[in-house]
Coordinates of C-alpha atoms and ligand atoms in Angstrom, one line a residue:
M1 CA 113.5 282.5 132.9
S2 CA 110.2 279.8 134.4
K3 CA 111.5 276.2 134.4
E4 CA 107.9 275.3 135.2
L5 CA 106.4 276.8 132.7
W6 CA 108.7 275.3 130.0
V7 CA 107.6 272.0 131.6
D8 CA 104.1 272.8 130.8
A9 CA 104.6 273.9 127.3
G10 CA 106.1 270.5 127.0
K11 CA 103.4 268.9 128.2
I12 CA 101.3 270.7 126.5
L13 CA 103.2 269.5 122.7
A14 CA 103.2 266.1 124.0
G15 CA 99.4 265.7 123.9
D16 CA 99.9 267.7 120.8
P17 CA 102.7 268.3 118.5
K18 CA 101.2 270.9 116.8
A19 CA 100.3 272.9 119.7
V20 CA 101.0 276.8 119.6
V21 CA 102.6 277.1 122.7
K22 CA 104.1 280.8 123.3
C23 CA 107.6 280.8 124.3
P24 CA 107.3 281.4 128.4
D25 CA 109.9 283.7 128.4
C26 CA 109.4 286.2 126.8
G27 CA 105.4 286.0 126.1
E28 CA 105.6 287.2 122.4
A29 CA 106.3 284.5 120.2
T30 CA 105.8 280.5 119.4
L31 CA 107.9 277.9 120.6
D32 CA 109.5 276.3 116.9
V33 CA 109.2 272.5 117.4
H34 CA 111.7 270.4 116.3
D35 CA 112.2 266.7 117.3
S36 CA 115.4 264.6 116.5
K37 CA 116.2 260.6 116.8
V38 CA 118.7 260.2 119.5
D39 CA 118.0 256.3 119.7
A40 CA 115.8 253.5 118.8
T41 CA 113.6 254.3 121.6
H42 CA 114.3 257.7 122.6
F43 CA 113.8 261.1 120.4
E44 CA 114.7 265.2 122.0
R45 CA 111.7 267.3 121.1
H46 CA 113.8 271.0 120.6
M47 CA 112.0 274.2 121.6
R48 CA 113.0 277.1 120.8
C49 CA 111.7 281.1 120.6
P50 CA 112.7 282.6 116.9
K51 CA 112.0 285.8 119.3
C52 CA 114.3 285.5 122.3
G53 CA 116.6 282.7 121.3
A54 CA 115.2 280.7 124.7
Y55 CA 115.5 277.0 124.0
N56 CA 114.7 274.0 125.9
G57 CA 115.4 270.4 125.0
L58 CA 113.3 267.4 126.4
L59 CA 114.5 263.7 125.7
K60 CA 111.2 261.7 125.4
R61 CA 110.3 257.7 124.4
I62 CA 109.0 256.4 121.6
E63 CA 106.1 255.2 122.2
G64 CA 104.4 252.4 120.7
E65 CA 108.1 251.0 119.4
Ligands
ZN1 ZN1 110.6 284.2 123.4

C-alpha cells in the first residue's frame, strides 16, 4: 500500500469532500468517504475502498469553529 497516495487522496478530499478519488491500493474503485466527529475541534475522515477493503483515516481540525 502506498502511503503517499493516501496522503494525496486526503489532500484532494480536504479541498473537495465530494471529490471522486480512486483507491490508492487497487486503483479500480472510488473511495467511500465518511466523516465522524471526534470532539469539538476535530473530526475523523474515514476513507474506505468498497472493492479491496483498503482503509485509511485522517484526523482533521474543524475549520471555522
Ligand atoms: Zn481498492
